Amino acid sequence: AKVEQGAAVPISIDPVLEMIAAAARDPLVDPAKLGALLSLKERIDAKGAEIEFNRAFARLMLRMPRVKKNGAIDFGGGKKPIPFAKWEDVDTVIRPLLADEGFSLSFGTRAEAGGGMVMVCSLFHVMGHSRTSEAPVTPDTGPGRNAQQAVGSGRKYTKRYLACDLLNIVTEGVDDDARASGFISDEQAMDIETAIADCKMDKAATAKLLAFADTDHIRHIQARDFERVMEALRKKLRTVRGQV
C-alpha cells in the first residue's frame, strides 16, 4: 500500500528482540534464561544470514559467465605455451557481479610449519555469512624469475584458483590447444601441488615424483600421466598418515 506523505511509517519489530528487551527490564528474570534468549537470537540471525547468502549465490551463478583464457605460460625450451585465464581477467568479470549481490572477496595467507605458506580466500556477504577455501602457495619458478618473483607469481596463481573454486568459474577459449599440448590443466596442477603439500614432500621427494612422471616441472606433466601421479601421491599420503 502507498504511504501518504507525512504519514507515520510502521516499524517492524523483531519479536525475539522484544522478548529479550522485556526480559532485560525485569529484575527478577533468571540470567541463564536471558542468556538462552540471546543465544537463540544469534542462531536465528546466523540462519537468516545463511539463507540470504544462498539465495544471492544462486542468483550469482545464473549470471556468472565463462572467463576466456587470454594468458599463456611459457616454459621456454621450445615447448608450446599453456593458455590460462589471468587473474586480472577473472577479477574484471566477477567484481561487478559480486557487488550487485552484496558479496566481496578477501585473501590472506598464513605460515605453515616447515616454511610453507597457505592462502585463504573468503567470500563474504553483506548479511554476515561467509565461505572460505584454502590452498598451499607453491613458488612458480620460470625463466628469468628470482625467488621473490616466483613467490609472487605463485600467489597470483593460487588467488585465481581459489576464486574460481569458490565461485564455480569455468574458463574457456583455447582448451583445444591445451589438450593438444598434452599438459595437465591448471586445476590438475593445483590438485598435484595440494597433494604434495599434504604429503609434506621436500624438494628431493618432489623431484623424484617429477622424474617418475618423466618431467622437470609440475606444469609439464602430461595429461595421460595425471591419474598415475595422483595415485602415487595418494599412496604416499596413506603411508604418511599411517605413521602419525
PDB file of C-alpha atoms in Angstrom:
ATOM      1  CA  ALA A   1       0.000   0.000   0.000  1.00  0.00           C
ATOM      2  CA  LYS A   2       1.141   3.535  -0.763  1.00  0.00           C
ATOM      3  CA  VAL A   3       2.148   5.603   2.265  1.00  0.00           C
ATOM      4  CA  GLU A   4       0.874   9.194   2.201  1.00  0.00           C
ATOM      5  CA  GLN A   5       3.473  11.915   2.624  1.00  0.00           C
ATOM      6  CA  GLY A   6       3.782  12.892   6.271  1.00  0.00           C
ATOM      7  CA  ALA A   7       2.081   9.725   7.466  1.00  0.00           C
ATOM      8  CA  ALA A   8       3.765   7.616  10.111  1.00  0.00           C
ATOM      9  CA  VAL A   9       5.723   4.705   8.685  1.00  0.00           C
ATOM     10  CA  PRO A  10       5.085   1.455  10.554  1.00  0.00           C
ATOM     11  CA  ILE A  11       8.207  -0.010  12.148  1.00  0.00           C
ATOM     12  CA  SER A  12       8.755  -3.752  12.064  1.00  0.00           C
ATOM     13  CA  ILE A  13       9.837  -5.018  15.486  1.00  0.00           C
ATOM     14  CA  ASP A  14      11.772  -8.248  15.847  1.00  0.00           C
ATOM     15  CA  PRO A  15       9.706 -10.387  18.266  1.00  0.00           C
ATOM     16  CA  VAL A  16      12.795 -12.099  19.672  1.00  0.00           C
ATOM     17  CA  LEU A  17      14.451  -8.739  20.339  1.00  0.00           C
ATOM     18  CA  GLU A  18      11.232  -7.578  22.001  1.00  0.00           C
ATOM     19  CA  MET A  19      11.305 -10.627  24.276  1.00  0.00           C
ATOM     20  CA  ILE A  20      14.963 -10.022  25.149  1.00  0.00           C
ATOM     21  CA  ALA A  21      14.305  -6.347  25.877  1.00  0.00           C
ATOM     22  CA  ALA A  22      11.364  -7.210  28.124  1.00  0.00           C
ATOM     23  CA  ALA A  23      13.395  -9.848  29.955  1.00  0.00           C
ATOM     24  CA  ALA A  24      16.314  -7.451  30.431  1.00  0.00           C
ATOM     25  CA  ARG A  25      13.979  -4.916  32.080  1.00  0.00           C
ATOM     26  CA  ASP A  26      12.643  -7.495  34.531  1.00  0.00           C
ATOM     27  CA  PRO A  27      14.843  -7.541  37.679  1.00  0.00           C
ATOM     28  CA  LEU A  28      13.502 -10.988  38.572  1.00  0.00           C
ATOM     29  CA  VAL A  29      14.489 -12.671  35.282  1.00  0.00           C
ATOM     30  CA  ASP A  30      16.902 -15.566  35.524  1.00  0.00           C
ATOM     31  CA  PRO A  31      20.247 -14.505  33.886  1.00  0.00           C
ATOM     32  CA  ALA A  32      20.522 -18.015  32.429  1.00  0.00           C
ATOM     33  CA  LYS A  33      17.188 -17.561  30.653  1.00  0.00           C
ATOM     34  CA  LEU A  34      18.308 -14.174  29.324  1.00  0.00           C
ATOM     35  CA  GLY A  35      21.494 -15.787  28.041  1.00  0.00           C
ATOM     36  CA  ALA A  36      19.440 -18.515  26.356  1.00  0.00           C
ATOM     37  CA  LEU A  37      17.321 -15.876  24.627  1.00  0.00           C
ATOM     38  CA  LEU A  38      20.452 -14.105  23.375  1.00  0.00           C
ATOM     39  CA  SER A  39      21.834 -17.411  22.051  1.00  0.00           C
ATOM     40  CA  LEU A  40      18.523 -18.085  20.316  1.00  0.00           C
ATOM     41  CA  LYS A  41      18.659 -14.666  18.666  1.00  0.00           C
ATOM     42  CA  GLU A  42      22.217 -15.322  17.459  1.00  0.00           C
ATOM     43  CA  ARG A  43      21.193 -18.663  15.941  1.00  0.00           C
ATOM     44  CA  ILE A  44      18.174 -17.135  14.209  1.00  0.00           C
ATOM     45  CA  ASP A  45      20.294 -14.318  12.783  1.00  0.00           C
ATOM     46  CA  ALA A  46      23.003 -16.737  11.631  1.00  0.00           C
ATOM     47  CA  LYS A  47      20.454 -18.967   9.890  1.00  0.00           C
ATOM     48  CA  GLY A  48      18.841 -15.974   8.225  1.00  0.00           C
ATOM     49  CA  ALA A  49      22.219 -14.740   7.022  1.00  0.00           C
ATOM     50  CA  GLU A  50      22.993 -18.192   5.579  1.00  0.00           C
ATOM     51  CA  ILE A  51      19.654 -18.283   3.759  1.00  0.00           C
ATOM     52  CA  GLU A  52      20.251 -14.839   2.240  1.00  0.00           C
ATOM     53  CA  PHE A  53      23.788 -15.865   1.251  1.00  0.00           C
ATOM     54  CA  ASN A  54      22.476 -18.956  -0.538  1.00  0.00           C
ATOM     55  CA  ARG A  55      19.765 -17.002  -2.345  1.00  0.00           C
ATOM     56  CA  ALA A  56      22.244 -14.369  -3.519  1.00  0.00           C
ATOM     57  CA  PHE A  57      24.734 -17.062  -4.541  1.00  0.00           C
ATOM     58  CA  ALA A  58      22.086 -18.866  -6.602  1.00  0.00           C
ATOM     59  CA  ARG A  59      21.315 -15.616  -8.450  1.00  0.00           C
ATOM     60  CA  LEU A  60      25.038 -15.009  -8.942  1.00  0.00           C
ATOM     61  CA  MET A  61      25.528 -18.433 -10.531  1.00  0.00           C
ATOM     62  CA  LEU A  62      22.844 -17.666 -13.101  1.00  0.00           C
ATOM     63  CA  ARG A  63      24.766 -14.543 -14.176  1.00  0.00           C
ATOM     64  CA  MET A  64      28.349 -15.830 -13.940  1.00  0.00           C
ATOM     65  CA  PRO A  65      29.895 -16.023 -17.436  1.00  0.00           C
ATOM     66  CA  ARG A  66      32.803 -18.159 -18.531  1.00  0.00           C
ATOM     67  CA  VAL A  67      36.222 -16.488 -18.467  1.00  0.00           C
ATOM     68  CA  LYS A  68      38.466 -16.556 -21.517  1.00  0.00           C
ATOM     69  CA  LYS A  69      41.985 -17.945 -21.320  1.00  0.00           C
ATOM     70  CA  ASN A  70      43.909 -14.902 -22.516  1.00  0.00           C
ATOM     71  CA  GLY A  71      47.179 -15.676 -20.732  1.00  0.00           C
ATOM     72  CA  ALA A  72      49.912 -18.140 -21.644  1.00  0.00           C
ATOM     73  CA  ILE A  73      52.520 -19.930 -19.534  1.00  0.00           C
ATOM     74  CA  ASP A  74      55.791 -20.029 -21.460  1.00  0.00           C
ATOM     75  CA  PHE A  75      58.151 -22.686 -20.158  1.00  0.00           C
ATOM     76  CA  GLY A  76      60.787 -21.969 -22.780  1.00  0.00           C
ATOM     77  CA  GLY A  77      62.907 -24.622 -24.404  1.00  0.00           C
ATOM     78  CA  GLY A  78      60.747 -24.630 -27.496  1.00  0.00           C
ATOM     79  CA  LYS A  79      57.775 -26.051 -25.630  1.00  0.00           C
ATOM     80  CA  LYS A  80      54.300 -24.853 -26.564  1.00  0.00           C
ATOM     81  CA  PRO A  81      52.873 -22.257 -24.117  1.00  0.00           C
ATOM     82  CA  ILE A  82      49.903 -23.346 -21.992  1.00  0.00           C
ATOM     83  CA  PRO A  83      46.894 -20.963 -22.054  1.00  0.00           C
ATOM     84  CA  PHE A  84      45.226 -19.892 -18.832  1.00  0.00           C
ATOM     85  CA  ALA A  85      42.741 -17.319 -17.539  1.00  0.00           C
ATOM     86  CA  LYS A  86      44.639 -14.399 -15.978  1.00  0.00           C
ATOM     87  CA  TRP A  87      43.613 -13.163 -12.540  1.00  0.00           C
ATOM     88  CA  GLU A  88      43.087  -9.665 -13.964  1.00  0.00           C
ATOM     89  CA  ASP A  89      40.533 -11.070 -16.421  1.00  0.00           C
ATOM     90  CA  VAL A  90      38.789 -13.097 -13.710  1.00  0.00           C
ATOM     91  CA  ASP A  91      38.595 -10.054 -11.433  1.00  0.00           C
ATOM     92  CA  THR A  92      37.199  -7.841 -14.205  1.00  0.00           C
ATOM     93  CA  VAL A  93      34.381 -10.328 -14.785  1.00  0.00           C
ATOM     94  CA  ILE A  94      33.427 -11.120 -11.197  1.00  0.00           C
ATOM     95  CA  ARG A  95      33.866  -7.812  -9.335  1.00  0.00           C
ATOM     96  CA  PRO A  96      30.695  -6.016 -10.552  1.00  0.00           C
ATOM     97  CA  LEU A  97      28.621  -9.199 -10.244  1.00  0.00           C
ATOM     98  CA  LEU A  98      29.778  -9.744  -6.676  1.00  0.00           C
ATOM     99  CA  ALA A  99      28.992  -6.134  -5.756  1.00  0.00           C
ATOM    100  CA  ASP A 100      25.488  -6.390  -7.256  1.00  0.00           C
ATOM    101  CA  GLU A 101      24.634  -9.321  -4.991  1.00  0.00           C
ATOM    102  CA  GLY A 102      26.334  -7.968  -1.846  1.00  0.00           C
ATOM    103  CA  PHE A 103      29.408 -10.213  -1.999  1.00  0.00           C
ATOM    104  CA  SER A 104      33.084  -9.419  -1.525  1.00  0.00           C
ATOM    105  CA  LEU A 105      36.263 -11.494  -1.758  1.00  0.00           C
ATOM    106  CA  SER A 106      39.148 -11.299   0.691  1.00  0.00           C
ATOM    107  CA  PHE A 107      42.535 -13.042   0.543  1.00  0.00           C
ATOM    108  CA  GLY A 108      45.056 -13.715   3.278  1.00  0.00           C
ATOM    109  CA  THR A 109      47.988 -16.009   3.963  1.00  0.00           C
ATOM    110  CA  ARG A 110      49.361 -17.890   6.932  1.00  0.00           C
ATOM    111  CA  ALA A 111      52.714 -19.541   7.508  1.00  0.00           C
ATOM    112  CA  GLU A 112      52.901 -23.311   7.821  1.00  0.00           C
ATOM    113  CA  ALA A 113      55.352 -25.375   9.833  1.00  0.00           C
ATOM    114  CA  GLY A 114      58.426 -26.052   7.742  1.00  0.00           C
ATOM    115  CA  GLY A 115      58.325 -22.737   5.887  1.00  0.00           C
ATOM    116  CA  GLY A 116      55.308 -23.285   3.653  1.00  0.00           C
ATOM    117  CA  MET A 117      52.535 -20.770   3.017  1.00  0.00           C
ATOM    118  CA  VAL A 118      48.778 -21.256   2.717  1.00  0.00           C
ATOM    119  CA  MET A 119      46.439 -18.768   1.055  1.00  0.00           C
ATOM    120  CA  VAL A 120      42.884 -18.395   2.353  1.00  0.00           C
ATOM    121  CA  CYS A 121      40.102 -16.959   0.200  1.00  0.00           C
ATOM    122  CA  SER A 122      36.907 -15.796   1.928  1.00  0.00           C
ATOM    123  CA  LEU A 123      33.622 -14.941   0.221  1.00  0.00           C
ATOM    124  CA  PHE A 124      31.638 -12.544   2.431  1.00  0.00           C
ATOM    125  CA  HIS A 125      28.007 -11.467   2.123  1.00  0.00           C
ATOM    126  CA  VAL A 126      26.555  -8.232   3.498  1.00  0.00           C
ATOM    127  CA  MET A 127      24.180 -10.223   5.733  1.00  0.00           C
ATOM    128  CA  GLY A 128      27.148 -11.677   7.613  1.00  0.00           C
ATOM    129  CA  HIS A 129      27.513 -15.234   6.290  1.00  0.00           C
ATOM    130  CA  SER A 130      30.732 -16.331   4.566  1.00  0.00           C
ATOM    131  CA  ARG A 131      32.518 -19.280   2.956  1.00  0.00           C
ATOM    132  CA  THR A 132      36.242 -19.961   2.717  1.00  0.00           C
ATOM    133  CA  SER A 133      38.597 -22.063   0.650  1.00  0.00           C
ATOM    134  CA  GLU A 134      42.338 -22.500   1.040  1.00  0.00           C
ATOM    135  CA  ALA A 135      45.327 -23.977  -0.760  1.00  0.00           C
ATOM    136  CA  PRO A 136      49.115 -24.044  -0.382  1.00  0.00           C
ATOM    137  CA  VAL A 137      51.105 -21.413  -2.269  1.00  0.00           C
ATOM    138  CA  THR A 138      53.772 -23.010  -4.451  1.00  0.00           C
ATOM    139  CA  PRO A 139      56.503 -20.732  -5.878  1.00  0.00           C
ATOM    140  CA  ASP A 140      56.036 -20.537  -9.644  1.00  0.00           C
ATOM    141  CA  THR A 141      59.588 -20.736 -10.899  1.00  0.00           C
ATOM    142  CA  GLY A 142      60.192 -19.807 -14.501  1.00  0.00           C
ATOM    143  CA  PRO A 143      62.701 -18.283 -16.915  1.00  0.00           C
ATOM    144  CA  GLY A 144      64.133 -15.018 -15.577  1.00  0.00           C
ATOM    145  CA  ARG A 145      62.278 -15.106 -12.239  1.00  0.00           C
ATOM    146  CA  ASN A 146      64.090 -14.622  -8.952  1.00  0.00           C
ATOM    147  CA  ALA A 147      62.848 -16.244  -5.724  1.00  0.00           C
ATOM    148  CA  GLN A 148      60.596 -13.330  -4.746  1.00  0.00           C
ATOM    149  CA  GLN A 149      59.043 -13.115  -8.211  1.00  0.00           C
ATOM    150  CA  ALA A 150      58.409 -16.871  -8.134  1.00  0.00           C
ATOM    151  CA  VAL A 151      56.515 -16.482  -4.843  1.00  0.00           C
ATOM    152  CA  GLY A 152      54.534 -13.534  -6.246  1.00  0.00           C
ATOM    153  CA  SER A 153      53.573 -15.498  -9.336  1.00  0.00           C
ATOM    154  CA  GLY A 154      52.584 -18.464  -7.178  1.00  0.00           C
ATOM    155  CA  ARG A 155      50.386 -16.238  -5.008  1.00  0.00           C
ATOM    156  CA  LYS A 156      48.597 -14.836  -8.056  1.00  0.00           C
ATOM    157  CA  TYR A 157      48.072 -18.343  -9.437  1.00  0.00           C
ATOM    158  CA  THR A 158      46.664 -19.545  -6.099  1.00  0.00           C
ATOM    159  CA  LYS A 159      44.416 -16.484  -5.799  1.00  0.00           C
ATOM    160  CA  ARG A 160      42.912 -17.196  -9.217  1.00  0.00           C
ATOM    161  CA  TYR A 161      42.477 -20.873  -8.433  1.00  0.00           C
ATOM    162  CA  LEU A 162      40.725 -20.229  -5.113  1.00  0.00           C
ATOM    163  CA  ALA A 163      38.389 -17.600  -6.576  1.00  0.00           C
ATOM    164  CA  CYS A 164      37.418 -19.950  -9.407  1.00  0.00           C
ATOM    165  CA  ASP A 165      36.923 -22.733  -6.866  1.00  0.00           C
ATOM    166  CA  LEU A 166      34.632 -20.707  -4.575  1.00  0.00           C
ATOM    167  CA  LEU A 167      32.629 -19.162  -7.408  1.00  0.00           C
ATOM    168  CA  ASN A 168      32.496 -22.226  -9.686  1.00  0.00           C
ATOM    169  CA  ILE A 169      34.041 -20.244 -12.544  1.00  0.00           C
ATOM    170  CA  VAL A 170      34.616 -22.080 -15.815  1.00  0.00           C
ATOM    171  CA  THR A 171      37.438 -20.951 -18.097  1.00  0.00           C
ATOM    172  CA  GLU A 172      37.344 -21.455 -21.838  1.00  0.00           C
ATOM    173  CA  GLY A 173      38.678 -20.232 -25.154  1.00  0.00           C
ATOM    174  CA  VAL A 174      41.696 -22.317 -26.064  1.00  0.00           C
ATOM    175  CA  ASP A 175      41.068 -25.629 -24.357  1.00  0.00           C
ATOM    176  CA  ASP A 176      41.742 -27.482 -27.588  1.00  0.00           C
ATOM    177  CA  ASP A 177      45.283 -26.102 -27.696  1.00  0.00           C
ATOM    178  CA  ALA A 178      45.834 -27.116 -24.087  1.00  0.00           C
ATOM    179  CA  ARG A 179      44.726 -30.640 -24.837  1.00  0.00           C
ATOM    180  CA  ALA A 180      46.861 -30.777 -27.962  1.00  0.00           C
ATOM    181  CA  SER A 181      49.913 -29.845 -25.915  1.00  0.00           C
ATOM    182  CA  GLY A 182      49.254 -32.866 -23.730  1.00  0.00           C
ATOM    183  CA  PHE A 183      49.832 -30.999 -20.453  1.00  0.00           C
ATOM    184  CA  ILE A 184      47.623 -31.229 -17.378  1.00  0.00           C
ATOM    185  CA  SER A 185      45.170 -28.392 -16.691  1.00  0.00           C
ATOM    186  CA  ASP A 186      45.595 -25.646 -14.086  1.00  0.00           C
ATOM    187  CA  GLU A 187      43.132 -27.437 -11.836  1.00  0.00           C
ATOM    188  CA  GLN A 188      45.016 -30.726 -12.115  1.00  0.00           C
ATOM    189  CA  ALA A 189      48.306 -28.953 -11.387  1.00  0.00           C
ATOM    190  CA  MET A 190      46.795 -27.479  -8.223  1.00  0.00           C
ATOM    191  CA  ASP A 191      45.484 -30.921  -7.200  1.00  0.00           C
ATOM    192  CA  ILE A 192      49.011 -32.310  -7.501  1.00  0.00           C
ATOM    193  CA  GLU A 193      50.552 -29.352  -5.630  1.00  0.00           C
ATOM    194  CA  THR A 194      47.999 -29.713  -2.830  1.00  0.00           C
ATOM    195  CA  ALA A 195      48.690 -33.453  -2.561  1.00  0.00           C
ATOM    196  CA  ILE A 196      52.449 -32.784  -2.440  1.00  0.00           C
ATOM    197  CA  ALA A 197      51.897 -30.322   0.418  1.00  0.00           C
ATOM    198  CA  ASP A 198      49.635 -32.797   2.254  1.00  0.00           C
ATOM    199  CA  CYS A 199      52.363 -35.429   1.957  1.00  0.00           C
ATOM    200  CA  LYS A 200      54.926 -32.923   3.334  1.00  0.00           C
ATOM    201  CA  MET A 201      57.300 -33.768   0.491  1.00  0.00           C
ATOM    202  CA  ASP A 202      60.587 -31.873   0.344  1.00  0.00           C
ATOM    203  CA  LYS A 203      62.375 -30.755  -2.825  1.00  0.00           C
ATOM    204  CA  ALA A 204      64.177 -34.075  -3.212  1.00  0.00           C
ATOM    205  CA  ALA A 205      60.960 -36.091  -2.893  1.00  0.00           C
ATOM    206  CA  THR A 206      59.165 -33.763  -5.297  1.00  0.00           C
ATOM    207  CA  ALA A 207      62.000 -34.075  -7.813  1.00  0.00           C
ATOM    208  CA  LYS A 208      61.713 -37.857  -7.538  1.00  0.00           C
ATOM    209  CA  LEU A 209      57.974 -37.635  -8.226  1.00  0.00           C
ATOM    210  CA  LEU A 210      58.595 -35.465 -11.295  1.00  0.00           C
ATOM    211  CA  ALA A 211      61.193 -37.937 -12.535  1.00  0.00           C
ATOM    212  CA  PHE A 212      58.540 -40.645 -12.084  1.00  0.00           C
ATOM    213  CA  ALA A 213      56.374 -38.577 -14.456  1.00  0.00           C
ATOM    214  CA  ASP A 214      59.340 -38.117 -16.815  1.00  0.00           C
ATOM    215  CA  THR A 215      59.383 -34.321 -16.477  1.00  0.00           C
ATOM    216  CA  ASP A 216      61.121 -31.498 -14.600  1.00  0.00           C
ATOM    217  CA  HIS A 217      58.113 -29.349 -13.692  1.00  0.00           C
ATOM    218  CA  ILE A 218      54.597 -29.983 -12.391  1.00  0.00           C
ATOM    219  CA  ARG A 219      53.053 -27.992 -15.242  1.00  0.00           C
ATOM    220  CA  HIS A 220      54.940 -30.219 -17.723  1.00  0.00           C
ATOM    221  CA  ILE A 221      53.213 -33.395 -16.540  1.00  0.00           C
ATOM    222  CA  GLN A 222      51.341 -34.984 -19.411  1.00  0.00           C
ATOM    223  CA  ALA A 223      47.564 -35.301 -19.076  1.00  0.00           C
ATOM    224  CA  ARG A 224      47.808 -39.030 -19.656  1.00  0.00           C
ATOM    225  CA  ASP A 225      50.058 -39.314 -16.562  1.00  0.00           C
ATOM    226  CA  PHE A 226      47.842 -37.289 -14.209  1.00  0.00           C
ATOM    227  CA  GLU A 227      45.983 -40.213 -12.641  1.00  0.00           C
ATOM    228  CA  ARG A 228      49.197 -42.230 -12.327  1.00  0.00           C
ATOM    229  CA  VAL A 229      50.878 -39.376 -10.445  1.00  0.00           C
ATOM    230  CA  MET A 230      47.832 -38.794  -8.232  1.00  0.00           C
ATOM    231  CA  GLU A 231      47.651 -42.476  -7.344  1.00  0.00           C
ATOM    232  CA  ALA A 232      51.323 -42.384  -6.306  1.00  0.00           C
ATOM    233  CA  LEU A 233      50.565 -39.335  -4.139  1.00  0.00           C
ATOM    234  CA  ARG A 234      47.506 -40.970  -2.599  1.00  0.00           C
ATOM    235  CA  LYS A 235      49.638 -43.997  -1.721  1.00  0.00           C
ATOM    236  CA  LYS A 236      52.273 -41.699  -0.213  1.00  0.00           C
ATOM    237  CA  LEU A 237      49.613 -39.860   1.813  1.00  0.00           C
ATOM    238  CA  ARG A 238      48.233 -43.119   3.199  1.00  0.00           C
ATOM    239  CA  THR A 239      51.750 -44.029   4.295  1.00  0.00           C
ATOM    240  CA  VAL A 240      52.304 -40.637   5.921  1.00  0.00           C
ATOM    241  CA  ARG A 241      49.012 -40.787   7.796  1.00  0.00           C
ATOM    242  CA  GLY A 242      49.739 -44.324   8.881  1.00  0.00           C
ATOM    243  CA  GLN A 243      52.953 -43.119  10.527  1.00  0.00           C
ATOM    244  CA  VAL A 244      51.233 -40.364  12.525  1.00  0.00           C
TER     245      VAL A 244
END
